[in-house]
mmCIF file of C-alpha atoms in Angstrom:
data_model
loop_
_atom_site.group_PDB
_atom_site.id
_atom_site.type_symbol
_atom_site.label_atom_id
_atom_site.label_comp_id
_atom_site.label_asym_id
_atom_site.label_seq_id
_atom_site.Cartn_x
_atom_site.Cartn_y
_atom_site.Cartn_z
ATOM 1 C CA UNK A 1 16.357 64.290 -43.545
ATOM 2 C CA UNK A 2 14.010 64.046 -40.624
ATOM 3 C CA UNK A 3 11.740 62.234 -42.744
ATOM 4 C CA UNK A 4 14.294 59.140 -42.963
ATOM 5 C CA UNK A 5 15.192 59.494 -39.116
ATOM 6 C CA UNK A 6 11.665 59.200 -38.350
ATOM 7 C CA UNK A 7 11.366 56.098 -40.765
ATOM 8 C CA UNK A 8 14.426 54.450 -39.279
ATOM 9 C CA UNK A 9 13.306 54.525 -35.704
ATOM 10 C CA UNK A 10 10.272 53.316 -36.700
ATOM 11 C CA UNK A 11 11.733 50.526 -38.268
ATOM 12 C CA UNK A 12 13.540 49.965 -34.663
ATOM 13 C CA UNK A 13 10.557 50.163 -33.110
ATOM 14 C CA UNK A 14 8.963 47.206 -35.184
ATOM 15 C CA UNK A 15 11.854 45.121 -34.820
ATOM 16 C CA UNK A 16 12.045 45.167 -31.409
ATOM 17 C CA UNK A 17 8.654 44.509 -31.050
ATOM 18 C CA UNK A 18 8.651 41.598 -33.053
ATOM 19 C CA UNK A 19 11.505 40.325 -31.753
ATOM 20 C CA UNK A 20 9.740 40.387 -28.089
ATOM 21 C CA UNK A 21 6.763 38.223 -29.364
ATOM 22 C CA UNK A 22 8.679 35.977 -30.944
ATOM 23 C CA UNK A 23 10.418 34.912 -26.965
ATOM 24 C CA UNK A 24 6.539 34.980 -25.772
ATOM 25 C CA UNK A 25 5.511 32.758 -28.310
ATOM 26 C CA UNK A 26 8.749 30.615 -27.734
ATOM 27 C CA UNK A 27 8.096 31.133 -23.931
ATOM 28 C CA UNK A 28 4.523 29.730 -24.331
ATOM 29 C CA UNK A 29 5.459 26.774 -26.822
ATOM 30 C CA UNK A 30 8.139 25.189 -23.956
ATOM 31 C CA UNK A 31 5.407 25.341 -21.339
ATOM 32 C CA UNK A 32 2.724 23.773 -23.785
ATOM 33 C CA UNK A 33 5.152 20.711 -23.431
ATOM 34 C CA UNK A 34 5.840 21.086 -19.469
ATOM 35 C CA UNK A 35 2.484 18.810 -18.824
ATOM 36 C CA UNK A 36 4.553 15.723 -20.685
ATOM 37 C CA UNK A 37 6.476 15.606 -17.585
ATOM 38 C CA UNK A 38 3.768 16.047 -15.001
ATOM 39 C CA UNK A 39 3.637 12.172 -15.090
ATOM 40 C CA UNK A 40 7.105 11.736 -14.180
ATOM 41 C CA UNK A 41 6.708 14.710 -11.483
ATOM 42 C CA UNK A 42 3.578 12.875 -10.060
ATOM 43 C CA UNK A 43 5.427 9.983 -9.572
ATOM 44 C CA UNK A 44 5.543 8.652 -5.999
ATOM 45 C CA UNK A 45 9.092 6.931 -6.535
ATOM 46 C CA UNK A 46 9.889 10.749 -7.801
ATOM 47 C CA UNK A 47 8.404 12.587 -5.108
ATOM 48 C CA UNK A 48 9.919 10.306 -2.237
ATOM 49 C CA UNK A 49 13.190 11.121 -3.581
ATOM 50 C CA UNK A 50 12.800 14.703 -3.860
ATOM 51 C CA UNK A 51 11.741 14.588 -0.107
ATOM 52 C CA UNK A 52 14.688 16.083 2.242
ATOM 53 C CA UNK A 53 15.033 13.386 4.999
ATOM 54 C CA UNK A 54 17.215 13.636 8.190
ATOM 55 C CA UNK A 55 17.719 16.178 10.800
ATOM 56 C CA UNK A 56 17.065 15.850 14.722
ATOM 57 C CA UNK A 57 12.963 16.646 13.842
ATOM 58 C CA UNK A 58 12.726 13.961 11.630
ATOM 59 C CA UNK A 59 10.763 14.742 7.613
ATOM 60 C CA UNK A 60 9.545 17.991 7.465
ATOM 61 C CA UNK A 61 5.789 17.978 7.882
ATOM 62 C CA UNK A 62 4.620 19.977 5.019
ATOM 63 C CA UNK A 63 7.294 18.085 2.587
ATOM 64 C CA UNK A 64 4.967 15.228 3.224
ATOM 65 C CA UNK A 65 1.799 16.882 3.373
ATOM 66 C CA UNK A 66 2.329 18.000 0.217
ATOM 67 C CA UNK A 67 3.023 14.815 -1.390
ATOM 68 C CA UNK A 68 -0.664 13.240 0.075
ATOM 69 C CA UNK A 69 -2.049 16.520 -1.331
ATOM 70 C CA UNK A 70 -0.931 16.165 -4.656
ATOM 71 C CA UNK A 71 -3.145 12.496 -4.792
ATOM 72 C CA UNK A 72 -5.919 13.912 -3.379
ATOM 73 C CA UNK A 73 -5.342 12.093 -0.186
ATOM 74 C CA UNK A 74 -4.813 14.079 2.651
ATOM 75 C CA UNK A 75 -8.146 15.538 3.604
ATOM 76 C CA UNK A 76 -9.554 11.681 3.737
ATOM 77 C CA UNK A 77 -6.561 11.214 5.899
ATOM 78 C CA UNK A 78 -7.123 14.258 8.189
ATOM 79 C CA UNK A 79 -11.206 12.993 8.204
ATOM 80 C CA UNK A 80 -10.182 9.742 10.281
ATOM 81 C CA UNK A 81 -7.028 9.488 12.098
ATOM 82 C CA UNK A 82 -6.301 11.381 15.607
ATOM 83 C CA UNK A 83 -6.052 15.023 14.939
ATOM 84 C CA UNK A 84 -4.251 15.628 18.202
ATOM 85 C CA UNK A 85 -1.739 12.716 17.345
ATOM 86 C CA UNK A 86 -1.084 13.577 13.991
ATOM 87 C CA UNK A 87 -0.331 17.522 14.894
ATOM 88 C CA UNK A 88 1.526 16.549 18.209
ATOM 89 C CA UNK A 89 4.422 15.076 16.057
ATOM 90 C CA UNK A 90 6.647 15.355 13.355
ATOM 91 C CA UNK A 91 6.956 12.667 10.333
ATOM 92 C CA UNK A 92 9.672 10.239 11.569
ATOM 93 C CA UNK A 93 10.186 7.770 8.628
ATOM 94 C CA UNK A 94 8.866 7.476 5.192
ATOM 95 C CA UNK A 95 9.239 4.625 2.878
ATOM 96 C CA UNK A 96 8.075 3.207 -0.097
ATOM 97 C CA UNK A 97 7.736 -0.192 -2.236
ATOM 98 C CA UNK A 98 6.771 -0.929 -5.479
ATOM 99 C CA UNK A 99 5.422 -3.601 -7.483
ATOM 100 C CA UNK A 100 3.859 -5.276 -10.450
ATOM 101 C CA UNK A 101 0.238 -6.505 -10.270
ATOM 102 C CA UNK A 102 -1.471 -7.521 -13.732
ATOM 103 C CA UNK A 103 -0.615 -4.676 -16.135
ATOM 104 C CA UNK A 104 -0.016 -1.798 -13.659
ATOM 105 C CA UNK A 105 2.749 -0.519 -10.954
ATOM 106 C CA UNK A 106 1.636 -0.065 -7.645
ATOM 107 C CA UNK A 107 3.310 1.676 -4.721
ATOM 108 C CA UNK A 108 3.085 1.262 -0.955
ATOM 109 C CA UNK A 109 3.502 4.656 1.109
ATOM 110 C CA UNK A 110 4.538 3.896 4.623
ATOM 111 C CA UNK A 111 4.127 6.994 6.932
ATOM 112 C CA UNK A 112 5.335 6.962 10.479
ATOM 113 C CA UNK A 113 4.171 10.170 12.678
ATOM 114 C CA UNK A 114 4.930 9.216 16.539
ATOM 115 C CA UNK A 115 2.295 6.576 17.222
ATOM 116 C CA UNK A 116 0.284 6.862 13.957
ATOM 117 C CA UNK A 117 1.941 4.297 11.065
ATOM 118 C CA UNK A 118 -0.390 5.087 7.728
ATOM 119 C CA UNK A 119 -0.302 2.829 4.727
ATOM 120 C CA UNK A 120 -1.035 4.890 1.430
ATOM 121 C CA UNK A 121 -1.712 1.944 -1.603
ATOM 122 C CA UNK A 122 -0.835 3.800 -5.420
ATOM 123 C CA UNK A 123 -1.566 2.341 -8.711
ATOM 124 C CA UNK A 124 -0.915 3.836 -11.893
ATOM 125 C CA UNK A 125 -3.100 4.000 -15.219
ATOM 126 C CA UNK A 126 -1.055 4.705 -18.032
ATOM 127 C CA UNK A 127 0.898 7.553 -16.824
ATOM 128 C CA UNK A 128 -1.747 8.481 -14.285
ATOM 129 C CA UNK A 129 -0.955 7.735 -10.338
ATOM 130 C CA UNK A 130 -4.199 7.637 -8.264
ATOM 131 C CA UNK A 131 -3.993 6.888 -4.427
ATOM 132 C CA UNK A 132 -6.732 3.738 -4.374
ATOM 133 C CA UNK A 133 -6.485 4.047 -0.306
ATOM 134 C CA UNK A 134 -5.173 3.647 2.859
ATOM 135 C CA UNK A 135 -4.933 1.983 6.253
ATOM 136 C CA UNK A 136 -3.621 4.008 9.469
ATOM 137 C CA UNK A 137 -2.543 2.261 12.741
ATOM 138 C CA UNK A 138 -2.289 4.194 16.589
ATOM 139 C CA UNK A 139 0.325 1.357 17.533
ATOM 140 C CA UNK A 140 3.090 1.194 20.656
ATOM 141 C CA UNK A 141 5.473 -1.095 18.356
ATOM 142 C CA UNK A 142 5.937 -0.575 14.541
ATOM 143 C CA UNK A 143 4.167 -3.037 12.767
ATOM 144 C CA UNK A 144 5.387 -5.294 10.124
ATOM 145 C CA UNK A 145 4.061 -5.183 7.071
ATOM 146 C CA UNK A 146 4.019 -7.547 3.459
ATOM 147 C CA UNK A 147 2.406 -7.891 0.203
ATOM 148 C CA UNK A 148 0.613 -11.171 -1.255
ATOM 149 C CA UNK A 149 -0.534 -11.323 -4.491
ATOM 150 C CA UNK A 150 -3.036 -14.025 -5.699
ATOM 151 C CA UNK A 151 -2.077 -16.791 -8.091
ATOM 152 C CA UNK A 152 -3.836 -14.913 -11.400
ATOM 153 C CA UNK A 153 -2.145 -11.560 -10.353
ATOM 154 C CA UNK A 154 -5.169 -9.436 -10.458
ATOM 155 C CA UNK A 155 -5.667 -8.426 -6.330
ATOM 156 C CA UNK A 156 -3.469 -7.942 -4.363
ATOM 157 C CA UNK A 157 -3.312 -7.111 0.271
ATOM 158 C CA UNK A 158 -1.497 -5.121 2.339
ATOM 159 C CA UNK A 159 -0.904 -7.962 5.179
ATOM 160 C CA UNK A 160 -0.046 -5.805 8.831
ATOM 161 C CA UNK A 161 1.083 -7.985 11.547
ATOM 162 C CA UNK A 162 0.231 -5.586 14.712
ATOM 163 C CA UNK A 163 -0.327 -5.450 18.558
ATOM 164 C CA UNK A 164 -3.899 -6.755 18.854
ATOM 165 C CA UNK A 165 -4.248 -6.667 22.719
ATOM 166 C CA UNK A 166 -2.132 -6.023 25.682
ATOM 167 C CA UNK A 167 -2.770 -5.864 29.804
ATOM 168 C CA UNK A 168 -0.180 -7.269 32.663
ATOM 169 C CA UNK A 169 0.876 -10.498 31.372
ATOM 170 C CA UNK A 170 -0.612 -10.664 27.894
ATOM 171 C CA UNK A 171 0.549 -9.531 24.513
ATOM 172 C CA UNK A 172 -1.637 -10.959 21.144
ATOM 173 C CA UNK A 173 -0.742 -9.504 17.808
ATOM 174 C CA UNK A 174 -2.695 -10.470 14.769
ATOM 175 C CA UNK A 175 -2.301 -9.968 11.170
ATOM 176 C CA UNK A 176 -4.946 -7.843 9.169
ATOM 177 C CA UNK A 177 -5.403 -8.015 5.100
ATOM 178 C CA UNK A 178 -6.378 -5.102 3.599
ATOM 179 C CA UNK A 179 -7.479 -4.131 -0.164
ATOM 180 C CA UNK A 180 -6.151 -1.539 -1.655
ATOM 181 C CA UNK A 181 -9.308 0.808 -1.431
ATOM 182 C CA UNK A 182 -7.683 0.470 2.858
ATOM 183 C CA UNK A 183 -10.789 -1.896 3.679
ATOM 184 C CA UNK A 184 -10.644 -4.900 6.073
ATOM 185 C CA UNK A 185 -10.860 -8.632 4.002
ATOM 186 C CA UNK A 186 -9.303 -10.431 6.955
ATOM 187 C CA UNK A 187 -8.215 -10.643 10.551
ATOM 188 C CA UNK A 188 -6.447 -13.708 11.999
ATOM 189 C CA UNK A 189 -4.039 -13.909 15.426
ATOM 190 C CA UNK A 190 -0.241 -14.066 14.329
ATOM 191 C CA UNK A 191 1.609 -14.536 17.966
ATOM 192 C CA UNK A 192 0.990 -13.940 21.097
ATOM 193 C CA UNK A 193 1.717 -14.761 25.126
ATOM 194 C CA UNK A 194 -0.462 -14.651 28.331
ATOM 195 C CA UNK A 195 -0.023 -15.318 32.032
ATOM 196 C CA UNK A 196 -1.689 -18.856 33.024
ATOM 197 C CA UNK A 197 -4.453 -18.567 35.876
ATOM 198 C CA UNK A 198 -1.672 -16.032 37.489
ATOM 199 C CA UNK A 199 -3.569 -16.267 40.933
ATOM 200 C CA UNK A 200 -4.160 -20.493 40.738
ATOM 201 C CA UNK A 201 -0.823 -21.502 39.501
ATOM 202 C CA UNK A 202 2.155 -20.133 41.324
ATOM 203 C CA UNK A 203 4.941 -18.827 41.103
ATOM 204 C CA UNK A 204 3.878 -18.476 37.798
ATOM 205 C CA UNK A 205 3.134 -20.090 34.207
ATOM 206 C CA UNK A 206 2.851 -18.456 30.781
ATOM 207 C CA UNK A 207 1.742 -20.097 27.316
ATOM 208 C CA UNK A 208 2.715 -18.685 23.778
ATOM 209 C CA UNK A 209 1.346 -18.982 20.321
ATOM 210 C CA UNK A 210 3.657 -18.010 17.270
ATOM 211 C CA UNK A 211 2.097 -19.180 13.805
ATOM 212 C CA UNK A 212 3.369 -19.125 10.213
ATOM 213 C CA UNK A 213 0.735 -17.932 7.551
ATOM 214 C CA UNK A 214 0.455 -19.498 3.346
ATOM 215 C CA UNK A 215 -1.540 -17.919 1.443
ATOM 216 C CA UNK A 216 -2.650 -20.427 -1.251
ATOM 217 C CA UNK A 217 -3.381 -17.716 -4.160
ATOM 218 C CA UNK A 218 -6.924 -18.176 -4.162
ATOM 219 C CA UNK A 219 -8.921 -17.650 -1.141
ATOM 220 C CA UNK A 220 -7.157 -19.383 1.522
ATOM 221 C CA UNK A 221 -4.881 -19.080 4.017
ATOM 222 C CA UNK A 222 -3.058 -22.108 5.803
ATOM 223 C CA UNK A 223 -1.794 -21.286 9.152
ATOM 224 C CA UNK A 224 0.407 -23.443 11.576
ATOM 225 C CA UNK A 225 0.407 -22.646 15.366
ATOM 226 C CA UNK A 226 3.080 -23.894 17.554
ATOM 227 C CA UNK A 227 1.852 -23.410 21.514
ATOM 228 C CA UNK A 228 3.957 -23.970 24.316
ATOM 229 C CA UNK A 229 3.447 -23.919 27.997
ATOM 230 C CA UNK A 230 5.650 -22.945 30.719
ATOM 231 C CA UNK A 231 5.904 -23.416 34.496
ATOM 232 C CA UNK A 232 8.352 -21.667 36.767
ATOM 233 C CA UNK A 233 9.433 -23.710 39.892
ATOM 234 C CA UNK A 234 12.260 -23.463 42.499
ATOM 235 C CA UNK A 235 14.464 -25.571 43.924
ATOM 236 C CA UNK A 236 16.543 -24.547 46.940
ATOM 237 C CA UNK A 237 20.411 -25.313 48.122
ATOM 238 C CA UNK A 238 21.181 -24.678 51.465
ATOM 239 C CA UNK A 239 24.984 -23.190 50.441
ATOM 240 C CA UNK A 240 23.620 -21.008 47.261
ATOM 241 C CA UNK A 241 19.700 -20.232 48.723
ATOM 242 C CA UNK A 242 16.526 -20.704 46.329
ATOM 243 C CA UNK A 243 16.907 -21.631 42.236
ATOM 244 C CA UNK A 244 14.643 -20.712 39.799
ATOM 245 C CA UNK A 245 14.135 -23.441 37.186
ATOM 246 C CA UNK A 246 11.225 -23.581 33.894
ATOM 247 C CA UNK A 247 9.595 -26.950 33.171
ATOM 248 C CA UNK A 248 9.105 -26.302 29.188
ATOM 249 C CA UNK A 249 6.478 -28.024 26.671
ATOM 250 C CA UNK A 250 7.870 -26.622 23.702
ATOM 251 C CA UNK A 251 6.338 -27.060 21.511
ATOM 252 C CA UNK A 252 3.604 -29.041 22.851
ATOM 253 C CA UNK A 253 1.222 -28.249 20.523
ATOM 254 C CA UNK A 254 1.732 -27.973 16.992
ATOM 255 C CA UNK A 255 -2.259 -26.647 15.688
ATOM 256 C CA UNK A 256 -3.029 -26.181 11.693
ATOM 257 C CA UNK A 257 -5.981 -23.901 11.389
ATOM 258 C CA UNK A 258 -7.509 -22.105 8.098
ATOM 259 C CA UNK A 259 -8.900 -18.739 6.920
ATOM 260 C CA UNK A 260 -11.110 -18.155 4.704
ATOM 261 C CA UNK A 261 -11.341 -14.502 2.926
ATOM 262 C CA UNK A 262 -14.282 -15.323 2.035
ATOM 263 C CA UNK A 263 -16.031 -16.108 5.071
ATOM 264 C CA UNK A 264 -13.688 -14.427 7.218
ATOM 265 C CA UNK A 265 -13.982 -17.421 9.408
ATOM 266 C CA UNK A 266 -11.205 -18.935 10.564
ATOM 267 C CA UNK A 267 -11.478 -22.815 11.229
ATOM 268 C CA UNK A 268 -9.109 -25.337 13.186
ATOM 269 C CA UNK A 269 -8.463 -28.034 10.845
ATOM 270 C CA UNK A 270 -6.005 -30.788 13.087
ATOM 271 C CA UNK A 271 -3.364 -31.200 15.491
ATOM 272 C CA UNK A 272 0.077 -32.756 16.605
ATOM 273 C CA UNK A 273 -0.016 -35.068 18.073
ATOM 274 C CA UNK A 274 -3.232 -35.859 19.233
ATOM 275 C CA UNK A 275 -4.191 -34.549 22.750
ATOM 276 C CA UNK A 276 -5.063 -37.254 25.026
ATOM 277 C CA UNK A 277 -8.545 -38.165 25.177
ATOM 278 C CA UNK A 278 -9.194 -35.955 28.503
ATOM 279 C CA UNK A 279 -9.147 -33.270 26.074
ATOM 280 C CA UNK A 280 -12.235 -33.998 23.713
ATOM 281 C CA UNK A 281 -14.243 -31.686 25.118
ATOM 282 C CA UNK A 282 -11.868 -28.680 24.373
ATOM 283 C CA UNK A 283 -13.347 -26.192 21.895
ATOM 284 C CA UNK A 284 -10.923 -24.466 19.420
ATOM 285 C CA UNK A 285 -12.003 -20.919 19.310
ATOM 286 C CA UNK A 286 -10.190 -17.877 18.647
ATOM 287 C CA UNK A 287 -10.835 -14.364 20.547
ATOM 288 C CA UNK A 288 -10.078 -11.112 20.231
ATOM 289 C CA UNK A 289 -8.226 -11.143 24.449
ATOM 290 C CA UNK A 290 -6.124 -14.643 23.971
ATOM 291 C CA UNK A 291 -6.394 -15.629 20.312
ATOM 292 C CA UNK A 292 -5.797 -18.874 19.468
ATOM 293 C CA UNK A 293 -5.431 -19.519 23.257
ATOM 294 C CA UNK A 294 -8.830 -18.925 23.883
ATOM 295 C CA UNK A 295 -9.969 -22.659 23.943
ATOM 296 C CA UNK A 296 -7.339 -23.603 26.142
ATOM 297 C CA UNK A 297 -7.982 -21.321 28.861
ATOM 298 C CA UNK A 298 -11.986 -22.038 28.969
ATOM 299 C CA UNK A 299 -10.847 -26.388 29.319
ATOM 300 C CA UNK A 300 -8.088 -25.173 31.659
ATOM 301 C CA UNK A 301 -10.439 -23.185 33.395
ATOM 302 C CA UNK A 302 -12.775 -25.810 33.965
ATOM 303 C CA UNK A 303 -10.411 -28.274 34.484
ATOM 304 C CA UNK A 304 -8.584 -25.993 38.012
ATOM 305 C CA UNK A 305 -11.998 -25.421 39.479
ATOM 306 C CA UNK A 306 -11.387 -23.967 42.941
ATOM 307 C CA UNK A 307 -7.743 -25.804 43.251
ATOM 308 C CA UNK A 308 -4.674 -24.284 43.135
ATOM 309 C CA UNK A 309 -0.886 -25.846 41.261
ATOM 310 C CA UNK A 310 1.747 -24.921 43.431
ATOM 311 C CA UNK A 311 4.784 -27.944 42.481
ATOM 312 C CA UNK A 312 6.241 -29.087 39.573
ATOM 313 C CA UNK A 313 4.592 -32.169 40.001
ATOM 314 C CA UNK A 314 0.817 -30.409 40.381
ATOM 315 C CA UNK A 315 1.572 -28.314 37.064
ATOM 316 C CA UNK A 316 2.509 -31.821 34.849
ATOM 317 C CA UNK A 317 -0.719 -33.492 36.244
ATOM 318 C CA UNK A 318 -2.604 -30.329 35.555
ATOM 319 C CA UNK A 319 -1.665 -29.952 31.942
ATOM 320 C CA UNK A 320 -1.694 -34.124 31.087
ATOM 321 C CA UNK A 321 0.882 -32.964 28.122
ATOM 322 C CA UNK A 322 3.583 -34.510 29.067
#
């Protein structure tokens, strides 16, 4: 009798034995598959919406941290922007874009940390998401930011229209194109305003430059410039006191320059309509304080010397637009 007992619980024994590594091996053949779905998990469109957005601190930090980790991104990040502005402020906004270009998906990260904006560019390889780069900005006004995509849809840029320069009385933003490995292929002014001779022409005068860009799908872009000048007068009324009135030239110029992303040069091509002859010594140049403005001010300059406009009339005589 205590023979059998003894066989039965042995019997028990190997049963339940069995029975636990039949679960292991189950356990082990359901995470065999669980890499199937890392592609899905790696997915930036995936991880943006797992991210837990809102709240009066903005995107948790390490949320986001986490995500640049997880492409291998974040030390390159930490290696060049502002250490003390990226740890003196919590995430703020996070977006992203997608696309098509040739036979792969690419994604656009857009990270906005206080004054830092960074740009992470994703492409995918089969199932595989690789960061290819990125582009960071210490900026006072968000940028703007758009794809282009040339005509054969194999390259595409990150195109960032930002604040360039800025001092009392002048504001120039340009536009930057950037590959997707974050590296510069072009730089061109976009818009911009400055004061005119503030201390020669009074009460005061400002000029402007706004442009529209077309990229042609090959290597150039075709920009159009429309500059304007303005000169602030008064006029006076013995019941009401002293008016303020502009005299406007807008737009007085209307400039069509190119870029090359080759070169990087950019080149004025023409103008409308034609500036008097007075003005054939004027070089078109471009600089990094006035932009497309640049050649204006140095004929300008010339042309003031040691005088000073201080009427309407002196100001329309000055500029020989009108």
């Amino acid at each position: 009798m205590k023979i059998i007992r003894k066989l039965l619980l042995l019997v028990v024994v190997i049963f339940i034995l069995t029975s636990c590594n039949s679960i292991s091996t189950g356990g082990q053949a359901l995470n065999s598959q669980s890499p199937a779905k890392s592609s899905e998990v790696l997915s930036p469109f995936t991880r943006f919406e797992n991210l837990e957005k809102g709240g009066e601190m903005g995107i948790d930090n390490e949320q986001v941290d986490n995500l640049l980790r997880s492409y291998g991104i974040y030390d390159k990040i930490m290696a060049k922007v502002p250490i003390e502005e990226y740890t003196g402020s919590n995430y703020s906004d996070v977006k992203i874009s997608g696309f098509s270009i040739g036979n792969k998906t690419v994604a656009i990260l857009q990270i906005n940390k206080g004054h830092l904006y960074i740009y992470v560019m994703l492409s995918n390889s089969g199932d595989k998401w690789t960061a290819d780069g990125f582009v960071y900005l210490k900026e006072r006004f968000k940028p703007e930011y758009r794809v282009e995509k040339s005509n054969d849809n194999t390259k595409y840029w990150l195109v960032v229209k930002h604040e360039a320069n800025h001092g009392t009385g002048l504001q120039i933003f340009n536009e930057t194109w950037y590959k997707p490995d974050g590296l510069v292929a072009g730089d061109y002014p976009a818009e911009g305003s400055t004061l005119f001779f503030p201390q020669s022409v009074q009460p005061e005068a400002d000029t402007y430059f706004s442009s529209s860009a077309d990229y042609d799908g090959d290597s150039r872009i075709h920009l159009s410039y429309s500059i304007s000048f303005e000169y602030v007068y008064r006029g006076s009324s013995q019941e009401e006191g002293s008016f303020r009135f502009t005299s406007k030239y807008l737009p007085a110029v209307l400039e069509y320059w190119e870029y090359d992303l080759e070169t990087q040069q950019l080149q004025f091509i023409s103008c409308y309509p034609a500036l008097p002859q007075t003005f054939g010594a004027m070089k078109r140049s471009a600089s990094s304080e006035y932009g497309i403005l640049q050649g204006y001010i140095d004929f300008y300059r010339m042309r003031l010397g040691d005088k000073k406009v201080t009427t309407l009339g002196e100001w329309e005589k000055f500029m020989e637009l009108k």
